[in-house]
Protein backbone atom coordinates (compact mmCIF):
# COMPACT_ATOMS: atom_id res chain seq x y z
CA UNK A 1 0.00 0.00 0.00
CA UNK A 2 1.19 3.53 -0.73
CA UNK A 3 -0.17 5.39 2.27
CA UNK A 4 -0.98 9.03 1.57
CA UNK A 5 -3.61 9.37 4.29
CA UNK A 6 -1.42 11.56 6.50
CA UNK A 7 2.16 12.35 7.41
CA UNK A 8 1.30 10.85 10.81
CA UNK A 9 1.84 7.38 9.32
CA UNK A 10 5.62 7.86 9.02
CA UNK A 11 7.64 5.20 10.81
CA UNK A 12 10.74 6.01 12.86
CA UNK A 13 14.03 5.66 10.96
CA UNK A 14 16.69 3.11 11.89
CA UNK A 15 18.68 5.93 13.51
CA UNK A 16 15.66 6.95 15.61
CA UNK A 17 15.14 3.36 16.75
CA UNK A 18 18.81 3.09 17.69
CA UNK A 19 18.60 6.39 19.57
CA UNK A 20 15.55 5.08 21.47
CA UNK A 21 17.49 1.93 22.35
CA UNK A 22 20.50 3.83 23.63
CA UNK A 23 18.70 6.77 25.23
CA UNK A 24 19.84 7.88 28.64
CA UNK A 25 16.73 8.10 30.78
CA UNK A 26 15.50 9.32 34.14
CA UNK A 27 12.17 10.21 35.73
CA UNK A 28 10.85 13.09 33.67
CA UNK A 29 8.16 13.98 36.21
CA UNK A 30 11.11 14.90 38.47
CA UNK A 31 12.64 16.69 35.41
CA UNK A 32 15.49 14.17 35.54
CA UNK A 33 15.39 12.60 32.11
CA UNK A 34 18.49 13.84 30.23
CA UNK A 35 17.12 12.94 26.79
CA UNK A 36 13.88 14.85 27.39
CA UNK A 37 15.79 17.83 28.78
CA UNK A 38 18.10 17.84 25.76
CA UNK A 39 15.12 17.81 23.39
CA UNK A 40 13.29 20.56 25.25
CA UNK A 41 16.37 22.80 25.43
CA UNK A 42 17.08 22.31 21.74
CA UNK A 43 13.47 23.07 20.79
CA UNK A 44 13.41 26.23 22.90
CA UNK A 45 16.71 27.40 21.39
CA UNK A 46 15.57 26.70 17.81
CA UNK A 47 12.30 28.58 18.27
CA UNK A 48 13.87 31.44 20.20
CA UNK A 49 11.75 30.85 23.29
CA UNK A 50 12.79 30.62 26.93
CA UNK A 51 11.56 27.10 27.54
CA UNK A 52 9.86 24.07 26.02
CA UNK A 53 7.87 21.06 27.17
CA UNK A 54 7.67 17.62 25.55
CA UNK A 55 4.03 16.56 25.31
CA UNK A 56 2.35 13.41 24.09
CA UNK A 57 0.62 14.85 21.02
CA UNK A 58 -0.33 17.95 19.10
CA UNK A 59 -3.78 17.82 20.62
CA UNK A 60 -2.36 17.68 24.13
CA UNK A 61 -0.04 20.62 23.37
CA UNK A 62 -2.95 22.70 22.08
CA UNK A 63 -5.10 21.79 25.08
CA UNK A 64 -2.31 22.68 27.49
CA UNK A 65 -2.05 26.06 25.75
CA UNK A 66 -5.79 26.70 26.24
CA UNK A 67 -5.69 25.51 29.87
CA UNK A 68 -2.62 27.59 30.72
CA UNK A 69 -3.55 30.79 28.89
CA UNK A 70 -7.28 30.89 29.61
CA UNK A 71 -9.78 30.84 32.44
CA UNK A 72 -13.20 29.10 32.22
CA UNK A 73 -15.79 31.42 30.69
CA UNK A 74 -13.36 33.09 28.34
CA UNK A 75 -13.52 33.06 24.56
CA UNK A 76 -10.90 31.84 22.09
CA UNK A 77 -10.66 33.38 18.63
CA UNK A 78 -9.60 31.01 15.91
CA UNK A 79 -10.01 30.26 12.23
CA UNK A 80 -13.27 28.53 11.29
CA UNK A 81 -11.59 25.35 10.01
CA UNK A 82 -8.76 25.27 12.56
CA UNK A 83 -7.75 21.83 13.77
CA UNK A 84 -8.39 22.99 17.33
CA UNK A 85 -11.99 23.77 16.41
CA UNK A 86 -12.82 20.93 14.01
CA UNK A 87 -10.82 17.94 15.10
CA UNK A 88 -10.06 18.00 18.82
CA UNK A 89 -13.41 16.76 20.13
CA UNK A 90 -14.35 20.17 21.57
CA UNK A 91 -11.71 19.48 24.21
CA UNK A 92 -11.01 23.21 24.70
CA UNK A 93 -14.61 23.58 25.87
CA UNK A 94 -14.65 20.30 27.77
CA UNK A 95 -11.39 20.86 29.65
CA UNK A 96 -10.55 24.58 29.65
CA UNK A 97 -14.21 25.66 29.80
CA UNK A 98 -13.74 28.19 27.05
CA UNK A 99 -15.99 29.11 24.17
CA UNK A 100 -14.53 29.07 20.68
CA UNK A 101 -15.42 31.94 18.34
CA UNK A 102 -14.51 31.30 14.75
CA UNK A 103 -13.50 33.67 11.98
CA UNK A 104 -13.56 32.42 8.43
CA UNK A 105 -10.14 32.80 6.89
CA UNK A 106 -8.66 32.93 3.42
CA UNK A 107 -6.37 29.94 2.90
CA UNK A 108 -6.22 29.55 6.66
CA UNK A 109 -5.35 33.19 7.33
CA UNK A 110 -7.82 35.28 9.34
CA UNK A 111 -8.26 38.92 8.34
CA UNK A 112 -6.45 40.91 11.07
CA UNK A 113 -9.21 43.56 10.97
CA UNK A 114 -11.83 40.89 11.66
CA UNK A 115 -9.76 39.54 14.52
CA UNK A 116 -9.44 43.03 15.98
CA UNK A 117 -13.20 43.58 15.64
CA UNK A 118 -13.93 40.25 17.38
CA UNK A 119 -11.98 41.13 20.53
CA UNK A 120 -14.55 41.65 23.26
CA UNK A 121 -14.98 45.02 24.91
CA UNK A 122 -15.30 45.22 28.70
CA UNK A 123 -19.00 44.49 29.30
CA UNK A 124 -20.64 42.20 31.85
CA UNK A 125 -22.61 40.50 29.05
CA UNK A 126 -19.54 39.29 27.20
CA UNK A 127 -16.88 36.68 27.79
CA UNK A 128 -13.33 38.02 27.87
CA UNK A 129 -11.15 37.12 24.91
CA UNK A 130 -8.70 34.72 26.50
CA UNK A 131 -6.57 33.59 23.57
CA UNK A 132 -6.13 33.93 19.83
CA UNK A 133 -5.08 30.79 18.02
CA UNK A 134 -3.27 30.64 14.68
CA UNK A 135 -2.47 27.53 12.62
CA UNK A 136 0.50 27.28 10.27
CA UNK A 137 0.59 25.39 7.98
CA UNK A 138 -3.16 25.17 7.88
CA UNK A 139 -4.32 21.58 7.54
CA UNK A 140 -7.90 22.04 6.33
CA UNK A 141 -6.81 24.75 3.91
CA UNK A 142 -4.60 22.13 2.26
CA UNK A 143 -1.29 22.74 3.99
CA UNK A 144 -1.51 26.47 3.20
CA UNK A 145 1.24 28.71 4.56
CA UNK A 146 -0.19 31.54 6.62
CA UNK A 147 1.94 34.56 5.65
CA UNK A 148 4.30 35.93 8.29
CA UNK A 149 2.88 39.47 7.79
CA UNK A 150 -0.60 38.18 8.57
CA UNK A 151 0.66 36.67 11.81
CA UNK A 152 2.54 39.89 12.62
CA UNK A 153 -0.59 42.02 12.24
CA UNK A 154 -2.67 39.72 14.42
CA UNK A 155 0.06 39.49 17.06
CA UNK A 156 0.38 43.27 17.18
CA UNK A 157 -3.35 43.65 17.81
CA UNK A 158 -3.27 40.90 20.42
CA UNK A 159 -0.44 42.61 22.29
CA UNK A 160 -2.29 45.90 22.32
CA UNK A 161 -5.06 44.05 24.19
CA UNK A 162 -2.67 41.80 26.20
CA UNK A 163 -4.28 38.70 24.74
CA UNK A 164 -1.96 35.69 24.36
CA UNK A 165 -1.47 34.21 20.91
CA UNK A 166 -0.96 30.47 20.51
CA UNK A 167 0.35 29.02 17.28
CA UNK A 168 -0.75 25.50 16.38
CA UNK A 169 2.35 24.75 14.34
CA UNK A 170 1.77 21.01 14.01
CA UNK A 171 3.41 21.40 10.59
CA UNK A 172 5.34 24.60 11.21
CA UNK A 173 8.54 23.13 9.79
CA UNK A 174 6.73 22.53 6.50
CA UNK A 175 6.01 26.27 6.38
CA UNK A 176 9.66 26.97 7.16
CA UNK A 177 10.96 24.59 4.47
CA UNK A 178 8.60 25.94 1.82
CA UNK A 179 8.74 29.67 2.57
CA UNK A 180 12.35 30.16 3.66
CA UNK A 181 11.08 32.15 6.66
CA UNK A 182 13.00 30.97 9.72
CA UNK A 183 11.25 29.04 12.47
CA UNK A 184 12.34 31.77 14.91
CA UNK A 185 10.56 34.40 12.83
CA UNK A 186 7.33 32.44 12.81
CA UNK A 187 7.66 31.65 16.51
CA UNK A 188 8.28 35.32 17.33
CA UNK A 189 4.73 36.10 16.22
CA UNK A 190 3.10 34.05 18.99
CA UNK A 191 3.52 33.72 22.74
CA UNK A 192 3.39 29.94 22.59
CA UNK A 193 3.98 27.47 19.80
CA UNK A 194 3.06 23.81 19.54
CA UNK A 195 4.74 21.72 16.84
CA UNK A 196 4.63 17.99 16.12
CA UNK A 197 7.66 15.72 16.00
CA UNK A 198 5.50 12.81 14.93
CA UNK A 199 4.20 14.02 11.56
CA UNK A 200 6.47 14.91 8.63
CA UNK A 201 9.53 14.86 10.90
CA UNK A 202 9.04 11.13 11.41
CA UNK A 203 9.32 10.69 15.19
CA UNK A 204 7.15 7.92 16.63
CA UNK A 205 5.48 10.04 19.34
CA UNK A 206 5.22 13.54 20.63
CA UNK A 207 4.98 17.26 20.22
CA UNK A 208 6.66 20.26 21.77
CA UNK A 209 5.12 23.34 23.26
CA UNK A 210 7.35 26.38 23.68
CA UNK A 211 6.93 29.70 25.44
CA UNK A 212 8.19 31.74 28.35
CA UNK A 213 9.67 29.98 31.40
CA UNK A 214 6.69 31.11 33.48
CA UNK A 215 4.25 29.67 30.93
CA UNK A 216 6.10 26.34 30.72
CA UNK A 217 6.14 26.01 34.52
CA UNK A 218 2.33 26.24 34.56
CA UNK A 219 2.03 24.09 31.43
CA UNK A 220 4.06 21.34 33.11
CA UNK A 221 1.42 21.17 35.84
CA UNK A 222 -1.40 20.99 33.29
CA UNK A 223 0.44 18.22 31.47
CA UNK A 224 0.61 16.31 34.76
CA UNK A 225 -3.09 16.88 35.42
CA UNK A 226 -3.90 15.54 31.98
CA UNK A 227 -1.92 12.38 32.66
CA UNK A 228 0.89 13.44 30.35
CA UNK A 229 3.62 13.25 32.98
CA UNK A 230 5.65 10.41 31.52
CA UNK A 231 8.50 8.81 33.44
CA UNK A 232 11.47 7.44 31.44
CA UNK A 233 10.27 9.37 28.40
CA UNK A 234 13.81 9.61 27.01
CA UNK A 235 13.09 6.54 24.90
CA UNK A 236 10.62 8.61 22.88
CA UNK A 237 12.39 11.97 23.25
CA UNK A 238 15.64 10.65 21.71
CA UNK A 239 14.00 9.87 18.36
CA UNK A 240 12.26 13.23 18.67
CA UNK A 241 15.63 14.93 18.94
CA UNK A 242 16.72 13.36 15.65
CA UNK A 243 13.41 14.41 14.07
CA UNK A 244 14.02 17.99 15.15
CA UNK A 245 17.70 18.25 14.27
CA UNK A 246 17.93 16.06 11.14
CA UNK A 247 14.54 15.80 9.46
CA UNK A 248 13.42 19.37 8.87
CA UNK A 249 15.56 20.10 5.80
CA UNK A 250 14.25 17.16 3.79
CA UNK A 251 10.60 18.33 3.94
CA UNK A 252 11.19 20.12 0.61
CA UNK A 253 11.25 16.67 -1.03
CA UNK A 254 7.72 16.01 0.24
CA UNK A 255 6.64 19.37 -1.15
CA UNK A 256 8.14 18.59 -4.56
CA UNK A 257 6.35 15.23 -4.57
CA UNK A 258 3.07 16.93 -3.65
CA UNK A 259 3.47 19.43 -6.48
CA UNK A 260 4.23 16.66 -8.99
CA UNK A 261 1.16 14.67 -7.95
CA UNK A 262 -1.02 17.80 -8.09
CA UNK A 263 0.23 18.83 -11.54
CA UNK A 264 -0.34 15.36 -12.95
CA UNK A 265 -3.73 14.88 -11.29
CA UNK A 266 -4.91 18.27 -12.57
CA UNK A 267 -4.43 17.00 -16.13
CA UNK A 268 -6.52 13.85 -15.53
CA UNK A 269 -10.14 13.90 -16.76
CA UNK A 270 -12.68 14.50 -13.98
CA UNK A 271 -10.14 15.57 -11.35
CA UNK A 272 -9.39 19.09 -10.19
CA UNK A 273 -7.08 20.46 -7.54
CA UNK A 274 -8.85 22.52 -4.88
CA UNK A 275 -5.84 24.03 -3.15
CA UNK A 276 -2.73 25.92 -4.06
CA UNK A 277 -0.17 23.30 -3.09
CA UNK A 278 2.24 25.18 -0.82
CA UNK A 279 3.54 22.20 1.14
CA UNK A 280 2.73 18.49 1.46
CA UNK A 281 -1.07 18.41 1.22
CA UNK A 282 -3.10 18.05 -1.98
CA UNK A 283 -6.88 18.32 -2.07
CA UNK A 284 -8.27 16.59 -5.13
CA UNK A 285 -11.89 17.06 -6.15
CA UNK A 286 -13.52 14.14 -7.96
CA UNK A 287 -16.84 15.83 -8.87
CA UNK A 288 -15.94 15.78 -12.57
CA UNK A 289 -15.96 11.98 -12.44
CA UNK A 290 -19.52 11.98 -11.11
CA UNK A 291 -18.32 10.09 -8.05
CA UNK A 292 -18.20 10.68 -4.32
CA UNK A 293 -14.94 10.85 -2.45
CA UNK A 294 -15.77 7.45 -0.93
CA UNK A 295 -16.30 5.81 -4.32
CA UNK A 296 -13.03 7.08 -5.74
CA UNK A 297 -11.19 6.19 -2.51
CA UNK A 298 -12.39 2.58 -2.85
CA UNK A 299 -10.93 2.43 -6.36
CA UNK A 300 -7.67 3.91 -5.14
CA UNK A 301 -7.56 1.36 -2.35
CA UNK A 302 -8.06 -1.56 -4.68
CA UNK A 303 -5.09 -0.14 -6.62
CA UNK A 304 -2.88 -0.05 -3.53
CA UNK A 305 -3.29 3.66 -2.67
CA UNK A 306 -4.64 5.09 0.56
CA UNK A 307 -5.93 8.65 1.07
CA UNK A 308 -8.72 10.20 3.18
CA UNK A 309 -12.05 11.92 2.43
CA UNK A 310 -11.98 15.65 3.17
CA UNK A 311 -15.45 16.58 1.93
CA UNK A 312 -18.25 14.89 -0.04
CA UNK A 313 -16.17 14.98 -3.24
CA UNK A 314 -12.79 16.00 -1.89
CA UNK A 315 -9.89 13.68 -1.10
CA UNK A 316 -6.79 14.65 0.87
CA UNK A 317 -3.40 13.24 -0.09
CA UNK A 318 -0.40 13.95 2.15
CA UNK A 319 3.16 13.31 1.03
CA UNK A 320 5.77 12.32 3.60
CA UNK A 321 9.08 10.68 4.37
CA UNK A 322 7.86 7.13 3.74
CA UNK A 323 6.57 7.92 0.23
CA UNK A 324 9.34 8.17 -2.35
CA UNK A 325 9.40 9.90 -5.73
CA UNK A 326 9.05 6.46 -7.28
CA UNK A 327 5.95 5.77 -5.15
CA UNK A 328 4.46 9.06 -6.35
CA UNK A 329 5.14 8.05 -9.94
CA UNK A 330 3.35 4.76 -9.27
CA UNK A 331 0.37 6.65 -7.79
CA UNK A 332 0.24 8.88 -10.87
CA UNK A 333 0.38 5.87 -13.25
CA UNK A 334 -2.39 4.06 -11.37
CA UNK A 335 -4.58 7.17 -11.21
CA UNK A 336 -4.07 7.61 -14.95
CA UNK A 337 -5.41 4.09 -15.46
CA UNK A 338 -8.44 4.85 -13.29
C1 LIG B 1 -2.90 21.43 12.47
C2 LIG B 1 -2.95 20.30 13.43
N1 LIG B 1 -2.93 20.57 14.74
C3 LIG B 1 -2.95 19.60 15.67
C4 LIG B 1 -2.99 18.29 15.30
C5 LIG B 1 -3.08 17.24 16.38
O1 LIG B 1 -1.94 16.46 16.45
P1 LIG B 1 -1.99 15.02 17.14
O2 LIG B 1 -2.57 14.10 16.11
O3 LIG B 1 -0.55 14.73 17.45
O4 LIG B 1 -2.82 15.13 18.36
C6 LIG B 1 -3.03 17.95 13.93
C7 LIG B 1 -3.09 16.52 13.53
O5 LIG B 1 -3.17 16.19 12.38
C8 LIG B 1 -3.00 18.98 12.98
O6 LIG B 1 -3.06 18.74 11.68
PDB file of N, CA and C in Angstrom, residues 3 53 59 161 164 195 205 223 232 234 280 285:
ATOM      1  N   UNK A   3       0.720   4.766   1.284  1.00  0.00           N
ATOM      2  CA  UNK A   3      -0.167   5.386   2.267  1.00  0.00           C
ATOM      3  C   UNK A   3      -0.025   6.909   2.270  1.00  0.00           C
ATOM      4  N   UNK A  53       8.375  22.225  26.451  1.00  0.00           N
ATOM      5  CA  UNK A  53       7.867  21.057  27.172  1.00  0.00           C
ATOM      6  C   UNK A  53       7.517  19.981  26.146  1.00  0.00           C
ATOM      7  N   UNK A  59      -2.532  17.499  19.920  1.00  0.00           N
ATOM      8  CA  UNK A  59      -3.783  17.821  20.616  1.00  0.00           C
ATOM      9  C   UNK A  59      -3.490  18.170  22.074  1.00  0.00           C
ATOM     10  N   UNK A 161      -3.981  44.425  23.252  1.00  0.00           N
ATOM     11  CA  UNK A 161      -5.060  44.052  24.185  1.00  0.00           C
ATOM     12  C   UNK A 161      -4.582  43.064  25.256  1.00  0.00           C
ATOM     13  N   UNK A 164      -3.005  36.600  24.849  1.00  0.00           N
ATOM     14  CA  UNK A 164      -1.965  35.693  24.357  1.00  0.00           C
ATOM     15  C   UNK A 164      -2.315  35.071  23.005  1.00  0.00           C
ATOM     16  N   UNK A 195       4.447  22.379  18.125  1.00  0.00           N
ATOM     17  CA  UNK A 195       4.740  21.720  16.842  1.00  0.00           C
ATOM     18  C   UNK A 195       4.906  20.222  17.067  1.00  0.00           C
ATOM     19  N   UNK A 205       6.439   9.452  18.389  1.00  0.00           N
ATOM     20  CA  UNK A 205       5.481  10.040  19.342  1.00  0.00           C
ATOM     21  C   UNK A 205       5.901  11.461  19.689  1.00  0.00           C
ATOM     22  N   UNK A 223       0.102  19.502  32.104  1.00  0.00           N
ATOM     23  CA  UNK A 223       0.445  18.218  31.471  1.00  0.00           C
ATOM     24  C   UNK A 223       0.275  17.086  32.485  1.00  0.00           C
ATOM     25  N   UNK A 232      10.208   7.518  32.219  1.00  0.00           N
ATOM     26  CA  UNK A 232      11.466   7.441  31.440  1.00  0.00           C
ATOM     27  C   UNK A 232      11.163   7.762  29.968  1.00  0.00           C
ATOM     28  N   UNK A 234      12.653   9.469  27.910  1.00  0.00           N
ATOM     29  CA  UNK A 234      13.812   9.613  27.013  1.00  0.00           C
ATOM     30  C   UNK A 234      13.772   8.656  25.838  1.00  0.00           C
ATOM     31  N   UNK A 280       2.826  19.932   1.720  1.00  0.00           N
ATOM     32  CA  UNK A 280       2.731  18.486   1.463  1.00  0.00           C
ATOM     33  C   UNK A 280       1.303  17.949   1.390  1.00  0.00           C
ATOM     34  N   UNK A 285     -10.436  17.131  -6.037  1.00  0.00           N
ATOM     35  CA  UNK A 285     -11.890  17.060  -6.153  1.00  0.00           C
ATOM     36  C   UNK A 285     -12.246  16.095  -7.287  1.00  0.00           C
TER      37      UNK A 285
END
